[in-house]
């Protein structure tokens, strides 16, 4: 989902009344970022509070490549990483993930082995349908075992876009909240729905209801679901004891636009890139009686901050034996304080850019290769900015491209290298980058090796359902990441 997809962020069709109301009752964070322009690394960052280059969710197979966890990936979240639900257990929290996990699908990477108590959802995206011979259909799990597969037991109609998944995920959320409230148990719910990821889907009651087509239908259903979750918290009398945060894992996928892609508002490019459209996200914080209503914050935030903020809310300290990149956002959302901190934009193993205050310096630029672009793969459709949206990897480490995001949110006008402003700002930014690189110890890359034998052929529980498939012989290879 993109920064420009919600009415509260200026989307002109105003089809997100519940999220807009959530913003009116809580706080909009206008300068909130993901840790990576792609799904899996940003989710790993959210749950560990650490940059993907630290937690292993990156590749070294080629320079500055976006890598994620498709079915044939061998790696995943390592046991050495401490995830938010593991740490929250110390304060008595019960944790559930609903929807997409995406941190590895082999048994050792299962969310219930990494702190979650319950799971309803899938380890991968809802791609398919596959033939169960060359590629197995993606499993859907309840807790430890699969209960079916997408397109077989959980229908997604690719012609009409109809699927009931968001409604199923909504009911799971409401039931979990009710159960925890009844037992007076503190809870952490990670509601990771994926309806706006191509192939986009919505349930029958929402199909054809949006001015924005099928993608808008999916957004409207998510909006309606968030409204129902917040109403449920109120009805149970626990809204003032519950901190709720809404955001996205990366910017809108413009390669899927216009039919299956969203809007990144005024920002350049989209998912897969480290321009603003790929990494600045819609973000709303809601906590009635605590967060002042109608607030707007320009605090530089990041999904990794949700790790540290959640621990703070639970009265816990972040781990001190490792580098934590997330900060505690409570002073910003509760008291309106601004905390000075940088934002680093990584693509694979490379720091592409850094934001300090209102300034953003690009040390590398790259949208995608000429070869991929020639195939019609365009992450910046209609947005060519000469010397900025490059189709070769361009290094600017000697003279970074510098933008003032207040005056130029679309990254169209780099500051002149000879200007006093450029020299003064780059002096400050250079110190921040040097300090960051001095403390950077990359984790072991988890997204280097692929093997068809590790796909979802025979997940736990497949025997009971008669849905086990025969895996091919193991043949590990280097994964190929073109972007």
PDB file of N, CA, C and O in Angstrom, residues 84-109:
ATOM      1  N   UNK A  84       9.949  -9.746  18.396  1.00  0.00           N
ATOM      2  CA  UNK A  84       9.089  -9.034  19.341  1.00  0.00           C
ATOM      3  C   UNK A  84       8.214  -9.969  20.177  1.00  0.00           C
ATOM      4  O   UNK A  84       8.170  -9.819  21.406  1.00  0.00           O
ATOM      5  N   UNK A  85       7.497 -10.947  19.587  1.00  0.00           N
ATOM      6  CA  UNK A  85       6.638 -11.795  20.430  1.00  0.00           C
ATOM      7  C   UNK A  85       7.420 -12.621  21.452  1.00  0.00           C
ATOM      8  O   UNK A  85       6.915 -12.876  22.542  1.00  0.00           O
ATOM      9  N   UNK A  86       8.653 -13.026  21.109  1.00  0.00           N
ATOM     10  CA  UNK A  86       9.495 -13.751  22.078  1.00  0.00           C
ATOM     11  C   UNK A  86       9.753 -12.889  23.304  1.00  0.00           C
ATOM     12  O   UNK A  86       9.672 -13.345  24.448  1.00  0.00           O
ATOM     13  N   UNK A  87      10.080 -11.632  23.061  1.00  0.00           N
ATOM     14  CA  UNK A  87      10.421 -10.722  24.164  1.00  0.00           C
ATOM     15  C   UNK A  87       9.188 -10.339  24.973  1.00  0.00           C
ATOM     16  O   UNK A  87       9.255 -10.194  26.194  1.00  0.00           O
ATOM     17  N   UNK A  88       8.035 -10.186  24.288  1.00  0.00           N
ATOM     18  CA  UNK A  88       6.803  -9.800  24.998  1.00  0.00           C
ATOM     19  C   UNK A  88       6.317 -10.886  25.961  1.00  0.00           C
ATOM     20  O   UNK A  88       5.567 -10.604  26.884  1.00  0.00           O
ATOM     21  N   UNK A  89       6.748 -12.125  25.725  1.00  0.00           N
ATOM     22  CA  UNK A  89       6.365 -13.216  26.640  1.00  0.00           C
ATOM     23  C   UNK A  89       6.793 -12.906  28.078  1.00  0.00           C
ATOM     24  O   UNK A  89       6.130 -13.292  29.029  1.00  0.00           O
ATOM     25  N   UNK A  90       7.929 -12.179  28.212  1.00  0.00           N
ATOM     26  CA  UNK A  90       8.427 -11.850  29.550  1.00  0.00           C
ATOM     27  C   UNK A  90       7.421 -11.016  30.334  1.00  0.00           C
ATOM     28  O   UNK A  90       7.454 -10.982  31.560  1.00  0.00           O
ATOM     29  N   UNK A  91       6.553 -10.303  29.619  1.00  0.00           N
ATOM     30  CA  UNK A  91       5.531  -9.484  30.288  1.00  0.00           C
ATOM     31  C   UNK A  91       4.151 -10.152  30.223  1.00  0.00           C
ATOM     32  O   UNK A  91       3.132  -9.505  30.459  1.00  0.00           O
ATOM     33  N   UNK A  92       4.133 -11.444  29.886  1.00  0.00           N
ATOM     34  CA  UNK A  92       2.883 -12.207  29.922  1.00  0.00           C
ATOM     35  C   UNK A  92       1.995 -12.063  28.707  1.00  0.00           C
ATOM     36  O   UNK A  92       0.809 -12.408  28.760  1.00  0.00           O
ATOM     37  N   UNK A  93       2.543 -11.579  27.604  1.00  0.00           N
ATOM     38  CA  UNK A  93       1.724 -11.362  26.405  1.00  0.00           C
ATOM     39  C   UNK A  93       1.510 -12.659  25.620  1.00  0.00           C
ATOM     40  O   UNK A  93       2.420 -13.483  25.492  1.00  0.00           O
ATOM     41  N   UNK A  94       0.287 -12.801  25.091  1.00  0.00           N
ATOM     42  CA  UNK A  94      -0.033 -13.844  24.104  1.00  0.00           C
ATOM     43  C   UNK A  94       0.004 -13.163  22.736  1.00  0.00           C
ATOM     44  O   UNK A  94      -0.573 -12.086  22.551  1.00  0.00           O
ATOM     45  N   UNK A  95       0.673 -13.791  21.753  1.00  0.00           N
ATOM     46  CA  UNK A  95       0.868 -13.154  20.447  1.00  0.00           C
ATOM     47  C   UNK A  95       0.296 -14.009  19.324  1.00  0.00           C
ATOM     48  O   UNK A  95       0.436 -15.235  19.329  1.00  0.00           O
ATOM     49  N   UNK A  96      -0.326 -13.335  18.370  1.00  0.00           N
ATOM     50  CA  UNK A  96      -0.872 -14.034  17.200  1.00  0.00           C
ATOM     51  C   UNK A  96      -0.500 -13.288  15.932  1.00  0.00           C
ATOM     52  O   UNK A  96      -0.537 -12.052  15.901  1.00  0.00           O
ATOM     53  N   UNK A  97      -0.133 -14.037  14.899  1.00  0.00           N
ATOM     54  CA  UNK A  97       0.028 -13.480  13.565  1.00  0.00           C
ATOM     55  C   UNK A  97      -1.117 -13.975  12.697  1.00  0.00           C
ATOM     56  O   UNK A  97      -1.427 -15.172  12.685  1.00  0.00           O
ATOM     57  N   UNK A  98      -1.751 -13.032  12.007  1.00  0.00           N
ATOM     58  CA  UNK A  98      -2.813 -13.369  11.056  1.00  0.00           C
ATOM     59  C   UNK A  98      -2.372 -12.844   9.696  1.00  0.00           C
ATOM     60  O   UNK A  98      -2.076 -11.656   9.551  1.00  0.00           O
ATOM     61  N   UNK A  99      -2.290 -13.743   8.716  1.00  0.00           N
ATOM     62  CA  UNK A  99      -1.913 -13.337   7.368  1.00  0.00           C
ATOM     63  C   UNK A  99      -0.533 -13.822   6.991  1.00  0.00           C
ATOM     64  O   UNK A  99      -0.108 -14.926   7.347  1.00  0.00           O
ATOM     65  N   UNK A 100       0.201 -12.944   6.285  1.00  0.00           N
ATOM     66  CA  UNK A 100       1.465 -13.333   5.643  1.00  0.00           C
ATOM     67  C   UNK A 100       2.646 -13.235   6.614  1.00  0.00           C
ATOM     68  O   UNK A 100       2.902 -12.187   7.183  1.00  0.00           O
ATOM     69  N   UNK A 101       3.386 -14.326   6.727  1.00  0.00           N
ATOM     70  CA  UNK A 101       4.578 -14.407   7.582  1.00  0.00           C
ATOM     71  C   UNK A 101       5.809 -13.939   6.811  1.00  0.00           C
ATOM     72  O   UNK A 101       6.432 -12.948   7.138  1.00  0.00           O
ATOM     73  N   UNK A 102       6.177 -14.707   5.781  1.00  0.00           N
ATOM     74  CA  UNK A 102       7.211 -14.316   4.807  1.00  0.00           C
ATOM     75  C   UNK A 102       8.626 -14.227   5.372  1.00  0.00           C
ATOM     76  O   UNK A 102       9.481 -13.544   4.807  1.00  0.00           O
ATOM     77  N   UNK A 103       8.889 -14.914   6.483  1.00  0.00           N
ATOM     78  CA  UNK A 103      10.249 -14.922   7.029  1.00  0.00           C
ATOM     79  C   UNK A 103      10.875 -16.311   6.930  1.00  0.00           C
ATOM     80  O   UNK A 103      11.718 -16.683   7.736  1.00  0.00           O
ATOM     81  N   UNK A 104      10.470 -17.054   5.903  1.00  0.00           N
ATOM     82  CA  UNK A 104      10.967 -18.413   5.694  1.00  0.00           C
ATOM     83  C   UNK A 104       9.867 -19.422   5.952  1.00  0.00           C
ATOM     84  O   UNK A 104       9.095 -19.281   6.895  1.00  0.00           O
ATOM     85  N   UNK A 105       9.792 -20.463   5.108  1.00  0.00           N
ATOM     86  CA  UNK A 105       8.677 -21.417   5.234  1.00  0.00           C
ATOM     87  C   UNK A 105       9.116 -22.813   5.654  1.00  0.00           C
ATOM     88  O   UNK A 105       8.279 -23.679   5.868  1.00  0.00           O
ATOM     89  N   UNK A 106      10.414 -23.056   5.778  1.00  0.00           N
ATOM     90  CA  UNK A 106      10.857 -24.361   6.257  1.00  0.00           C
ATOM     91  C   UNK A 106      10.536 -24.479   7.756  1.00  0.00           C
ATOM     92  O   UNK A 106      10.387 -23.469   8.447  1.00  0.00           O
ATOM     93  N   UNK A 107      10.393 -25.724   8.266  1.00  0.00           N
ATOM     94  CA  UNK A 107       9.891 -25.903   9.646  1.00  0.00           C
ATOM     95  C   UNK A 107      10.627 -25.091  10.712  1.00  0.00           C
ATOM     96  O   UNK A 107      10.002 -24.578  11.645  1.00  0.00           O
ATOM     97  N   UNK A 108      11.956 -24.926  10.583  1.00  0.00           N
ATOM     98  CA  UNK A 108      12.692 -24.200  11.628  1.00  0.00           C
ATOM     99  C   UNK A 108      12.366 -22.714  11.660  1.00  0.00           C
ATOM    100  O   UNK A 108      12.698 -22.018  12.611  1.00  0.00           O
ATOM    101  N   UNK A 109      11.725 -22.216  10.595  1.00  0.00           N
ATOM    102  CA  UNK A 109      11.399 -20.785  10.535  1.00  0.00           C
ATOM    103  C   UNK A 109       9.942 -20.499  10.899  1.00  0.00           C
ATOM    104  O   UNK A 109       9.487 -19.367  10.795  1.00  0.00           O
TER     105      UNK A 109
END
